[in-house]
């Protein structure tokens, strides 16, 4: 049995993947993690709470409060704050941003982690297909609303949780909301590709643009402020989490093969790595898996699609983001 045990252990280590080794402290810094009441998001918030202040941004505030009080008790950090954020409703996103901006002077880390997967066909409050609406458009709007605060707090980092599933995705501009044809598995893949393209275009726009217009003069006076904002996307791995709850079959398979799946803690490592690792200070527009750069599908590297998706997203959300 010993060789079998050793083989099982090395298999488990392989499944676990990379670990964030950074011990960086975030004293006086503020991080937001969306969807932090369960799974990868909760583990991400738990780790960040050992380093600094964390805003737990969730739709279900009762669940979020339970997660936050557990994290507070474990880390001894009382600066774990719950705020209501429903990414399926632009009104809720705007309210969240408004309250956050009124209460917090700085924002250093934004982890766009929340997501839905394999939903039966449904639409958000604003009429967007649910996967695209929550996974892409909701985070697109949130980032837009918080960007000036990130700029003011730079150096700052944006981490978008995507997936290996982006390889299967395509941006179907002729049927973005799946009204002509809908497959819930593919809809998820499409939204994860949107995350990669958004990250790529956001990084391109932010490079050399940490300070905008009116801020140039103060930036000249305080040149130390003119630091980088980075934006990177991550694949957390195949994680044993609640994300598959809409599929009875996958939930069942997940249970059987849980040995070959990452735990939520293991799944959080790459998000944490991109949020805090010192060596990534000026790395932007990349896609990471297992705490290292990973291969992006050709569609995920298509700059024309990225630009078009950006302008279509602005149009759908009724915003101007130059």
PDB file of N, CA and C in Angstrom, residues 90 94 126 128 132-133 136-145 147 171 173 176-177 194 197-198 201-202 204-205 305-322:
ATOM      1  N   UNK A  90     -27.775  46.439 -12.141  1.00  0.00           N
ATOM      2  CA  UNK A  90     -26.872  47.602 -12.216  1.00  0.00           C
ATOM      3  C   UNK A  90     -27.200  48.647 -11.147  1.00  0.00           C
ATOM      4  N   UNK A  94     -24.400  50.229  -8.680  1.00  0.00           N
ATOM      5  CA  UNK A  94     -24.193  51.675  -8.498  1.00  0.00           C
ATOM      6  C   UNK A  94     -24.339  52.086  -7.030  1.00  0.00           C
ATOM      7  N   UNK A 126     -31.549  43.963 -15.732  1.00  0.00           N
ATOM      8  CA  UNK A 126     -31.437  44.891 -16.863  1.00  0.00           C
ATOM      9  C   UNK A 126     -31.623  44.204 -18.213  1.00  0.00           C
ATOM     10  N   UNK A 128     -29.963  41.441 -19.367  1.00  0.00           N
ATOM     11  CA  UNK A 128     -28.788  40.773 -19.932  1.00  0.00           C
ATOM     12  C   UNK A 128     -28.875  39.273 -19.635  1.00  0.00           C
ATOM     13  N   UNK A 132     -23.449  36.357 -18.923  1.00  0.00           N
ATOM     14  CA  UNK A 132     -22.777  37.549 -19.440  1.00  0.00           C
ATOM     15  C   UNK A 132     -22.996  38.727 -18.487  1.00  0.00           C
ATOM     16  N   UNK A 133     -24.232  38.847 -17.986  1.00  0.00           N
ATOM     17  CA  UNK A 133     -24.602  39.969 -17.128  1.00  0.00           C
ATOM     18  C   UNK A 133     -23.833  39.999 -15.816  1.00  0.00           C
ATOM     19  N   UNK A 136     -19.497  39.113 -16.606  1.00  0.00           N
ATOM     20  CA  UNK A 136     -18.771  40.150 -17.351  1.00  0.00           C
ATOM     21  C   UNK A 136     -19.299  41.566 -17.103  1.00  0.00           C
ATOM     22  N   UNK A 137     -20.547  41.824 -17.516  1.00  0.00           N
ATOM     23  CA  UNK A 137     -21.046  43.210 -17.480  1.00  0.00           C
ATOM     24  C   UNK A 137     -21.103  43.787 -16.066  1.00  0.00           C
ATOM     25  N   UNK A 138     -21.504  42.963 -15.088  1.00  0.00           N
ATOM     26  CA  UNK A 138     -21.570  43.447 -13.708  1.00  0.00           C
ATOM     27  C   UNK A 138     -20.213  43.900 -13.208  1.00  0.00           C
ATOM     28  N   UNK A 139     -19.186  43.092 -13.465  1.00  0.00           N
ATOM     29  CA  UNK A 139     -17.829  43.447 -13.026  1.00  0.00           C
ATOM     30  C   UNK A 139     -17.240  44.580 -13.862  1.00  0.00           C
ATOM     31  N   UNK A 140     -17.629  44.636 -15.126  1.00  0.00           N
ATOM     32  CA  UNK A 140     -17.186  45.728 -16.010  1.00  0.00           C
ATOM     33  C   UNK A 140     -17.661  47.066 -15.432  1.00  0.00           C
ATOM     34  N   UNK A 141     -18.951  47.117 -15.068  1.00  0.00           N
ATOM     35  CA  UNK A 141     -19.521  48.347 -14.501  1.00  0.00           C
ATOM     36  C   UNK A 141     -18.898  48.664 -13.142  1.00  0.00           C
ATOM     37  N   UNK A 142     -18.738  47.664 -12.309  1.00  0.00           N
ATOM     38  CA  UNK A 142     -18.156  47.872 -10.981  1.00  0.00           C
ATOM     39  C   UNK A 142     -16.747  48.469 -11.098  1.00  0.00           C
ATOM     40  N   UNK A 143     -15.951  47.897 -11.992  1.00  0.00           N
ATOM     41  CA  UNK A 143     -14.577  48.379 -12.188  1.00  0.00           C
ATOM     42  C   UNK A 143     -14.584  49.825 -12.684  1.00  0.00           C
ATOM     43  N   UNK A 144     -15.482  50.112 -13.616  1.00  0.00           N
ATOM     44  CA  UNK A 144     -15.623  51.475 -14.146  1.00  0.00           C
ATOM     45  C   UNK A 144     -15.920  52.473 -13.016  1.00  0.00           C
ATOM     46  N   UNK A 145     -16.859  52.113 -12.145  1.00  0.00           N
ATOM     47  CA  UNK A 145     -17.284  53.015 -11.073  1.00  0.00           C
ATOM     48  C   UNK A 145     -16.210  53.219 -10.003  1.00  0.00           C
ATOM     49  N   UNK A 147     -12.818  52.914 -10.622  1.00  0.00           N
ATOM     50  CA  UNK A 147     -11.495  53.122 -11.219  1.00  0.00           C
ATOM     51  C   UNK A 147     -10.773  54.372 -10.724  1.00  0.00           C
ATOM     52  N   UNK A 171     -17.248  35.274 -28.530  1.00  0.00           N
ATOM     53  CA  UNK A 171     -18.140  36.418 -28.302  1.00  0.00           C
ATOM     54  C   UNK A 171     -19.098  36.487 -29.488  1.00  0.00           C
ATOM     55  N   UNK A 173     -21.488  38.364 -31.002  1.00  0.00           N
ATOM     56  CA  UNK A 173     -22.084  39.707 -31.030  1.00  0.00           C
ATOM     57  C   UNK A 173     -23.492  39.704 -31.630  1.00  0.00           C
ATOM     58  N   UNK A 176     -25.658  38.104 -28.288  1.00  0.00           N
ATOM     59  CA  UNK A 176     -24.980  38.223 -26.984  1.00  0.00           C
ATOM     60  C   UNK A 176     -25.807  37.662 -25.838  1.00  0.00           C
ATOM     61  N   UNK A 177     -27.119  37.830 -25.909  1.00  0.00           N
ATOM     62  CA  UNK A 177     -27.977  37.436 -24.781  1.00  0.00           C
ATOM     63  C   UNK A 177     -28.661  36.078 -24.984  1.00  0.00           C
ATOM     64  N   UNK A 194     -15.034  36.605 -22.167  1.00  0.00           N
ATOM     65  CA  UNK A 194     -15.248  38.052 -21.997  1.00  0.00           C
ATOM     66  C   UNK A 194     -14.358  38.597 -20.869  1.00  0.00           C
ATOM     67  N   UNK A 197     -10.820  38.984 -22.307  1.00  0.00           N
ATOM     68  CA  UNK A 197     -10.746  40.103 -23.249  1.00  0.00           C
ATOM     69  C   UNK A 197     -10.857  41.449 -22.531  1.00  0.00           C
ATOM     70  N   UNK A 198     -11.716  41.521 -21.526  1.00  0.00           N
ATOM     71  CA  UNK A 198     -11.865  42.740 -20.729  1.00  0.00           C
ATOM     72  C   UNK A 198     -10.541  43.069 -20.033  1.00  0.00           C
ATOM     73  N   UNK A 201      -7.955  44.407 -22.620  1.00  0.00           N
ATOM     74  CA  UNK A 201      -8.233  45.768 -23.092  1.00  0.00           C
ATOM     75  C   UNK A 201      -8.071  46.788 -21.963  1.00  0.00           C
ATOM     76  N   UNK A 202      -8.484  46.410 -20.751  1.00  0.00           N
ATOM     77  CA  UNK A 202      -8.342  47.296 -19.586  1.00  0.00           C
ATOM     78  C   UNK A 202      -6.864  47.576 -19.332  1.00  0.00           C
ATOM     79  N   UNK A 204      -4.418  47.407 -21.434  1.00  0.00           N
ATOM     80  CA  UNK A 204      -3.900  48.227 -22.537  1.00  0.00           C
ATOM     81  C   UNK A 204      -4.218  49.707 -22.311  1.00  0.00           C
ATOM     82  N   UNK A 205      -5.446  49.976 -21.870  1.00  0.00           N
ATOM     83  CA  UNK A 205      -5.881  51.351 -21.642  1.00  0.00           C
ATOM     84  C   UNK A 205      -5.215  51.979 -20.415  1.00  0.00           C
ATOM     85  N   UNK A 305     -11.588  42.042 -31.226  1.00  0.00           N
ATOM     86  CA  UNK A 305     -12.765  41.580 -30.472  1.00  0.00           C
ATOM     87  C   UNK A 305     -12.799  42.248 -29.106  1.00  0.00           C
ATOM     88  N   UNK A 306     -11.631  42.386 -28.478  1.00  0.00           N
ATOM     89  CA  UNK A 306     -11.558  43.015 -27.148  1.00  0.00           C
ATOM     90  C   UNK A 306     -12.071  44.454 -27.208  1.00  0.00           C
ATOM     91  N   UNK A 307     -11.663  45.179 -28.250  1.00  0.00           N
ATOM     92  CA  UNK A 307     -12.094  46.586 -28.393  1.00  0.00           C
ATOM     93  C   UNK A 307     -13.595  46.669 -28.669  1.00  0.00           C
ATOM     94  N   UNK A 308     -14.063  45.758 -29.521  1.00  0.00           N
ATOM     95  CA  UNK A 308     -15.493  45.768 -29.863  1.00  0.00           C
ATOM     96  C   UNK A 308     -16.328  45.409 -28.635  1.00  0.00           C
ATOM     97  N   UNK A 309     -15.874  44.409 -27.885  1.00  0.00           N
ATOM     98  CA  UNK A 309     -16.596  44.006 -26.672  1.00  0.00           C
ATOM     99  C   UNK A 309     -16.660  45.165 -25.684  1.00  0.00           C
ATOM    100  N   UNK A 310     -15.567  45.918 -25.587  1.00  0.00           N
ATOM    101  CA  UNK A 310     -15.502  47.076 -24.696  1.00  0.00           C
ATOM    102  C   UNK A 310     -16.580  48.091 -25.074  1.00  0.00           C
ATOM    103  N   UNK A 311     -16.647  48.432 -26.370  1.00  0.00           N
ATOM    104  CA  UNK A 311     -17.619  49.463 -26.765  1.00  0.00           C
ATOM    105  C   UNK A 311     -19.055  48.961 -26.671  1.00  0.00           C
ATOM    106  N   UNK A 312     -19.282  47.683 -26.982  1.00  0.00           N
ATOM    107  CA  UNK A 312     -20.624  47.114 -26.852  1.00  0.00           C
ATOM    108  C   UNK A 312     -21.039  47.078 -25.374  1.00  0.00           C
ATOM    109  N   UNK A 313     -20.105  46.741 -24.495  1.00  0.00           N
ATOM    110  CA  UNK A 313     -20.388  46.705 -23.056  1.00  0.00           C
ATOM    111  C   UNK A 313     -20.762  48.093 -22.545  1.00  0.00           C
ATOM    112  N   UNK A 314     -20.021  49.104 -22.990  1.00  0.00           N
ATOM    113  CA  UNK A 314     -20.330  50.486 -22.593  1.00  0.00           C
ATOM    114  C   UNK A 314     -21.731  50.878 -23.053  1.00  0.00           C
ATOM    115  N   UNK A 315     -22.042  50.497 -24.278  1.00  0.00           N
ATOM    116  CA  UNK A 315     -23.357  50.788 -24.858  1.00  0.00           C
ATOM    117  C   UNK A 315     -24.473  50.139 -24.036  1.00  0.00           C
ATOM    118  N   UNK A 316     -24.311  48.858 -23.739  1.00  0.00           N
ATOM    119  CA  UNK A 316     -25.323  48.125 -22.976  1.00  0.00           C
ATOM    120  C   UNK A 316     -25.521  48.719 -21.585  1.00  0.00           C
ATOM    121  N   UNK A 317     -24.428  49.195 -20.988  1.00  0.00           N
ATOM    122  CA  UNK A 317     -24.495  49.728 -19.617  1.00  0.00           C
ATOM    123  C   UNK A 317     -24.795  51.226 -19.581  1.00  0.00           C
ATOM    124  N   UNK A 318     -24.815  51.847 -20.757  1.00  0.00           N
ATOM    125  CA  UNK A 318     -25.100  53.285 -20.818  1.00  0.00           C
ATOM    126  C   UNK A 318     -24.013  54.125 -20.186  1.00  0.00           C
ATOM    127  N   UNK A 319     -22.745  53.716 -20.383  1.00  0.00           N
ATOM    128  CA  UNK A 319     -21.630  54.498 -19.815  1.00  0.00           C
ATOM    129  C   UNK A 319     -20.656  54.892 -20.905  1.00  0.00           C
ATOM    130  N   UNK A 320     -19.860  55.920 -20.620  1.00  0.00           N
ATOM    131  CA  UNK A 320     -18.790  56.325 -21.526  1.00  0.00           C
ATOM    132  C   UNK A 320     -17.487  56.093 -20.795  1.00  0.00           C
ATOM    133  N   UNK A 321     -16.694  55.166 -21.321  1.00  0.00           N
ATOM    134  CA  UNK A 321     -15.429  54.819 -20.669  1.00  0.00           C
ATOM    135  C   UNK A 321     -14.331  54.901 -21.712  1.00  0.00           C
ATOM    136  N   UNK A 322     -13.713  56.070 -21.733  1.00  0.00           N
ATOM    137  CA  UNK A 322     -12.672  56.307 -22.770  1.00  0.00           C
ATOM    138  C   UNK A 322     -11.342  55.751 -22.316  1.00  0.00           C
TER     139      UNK A 322
END
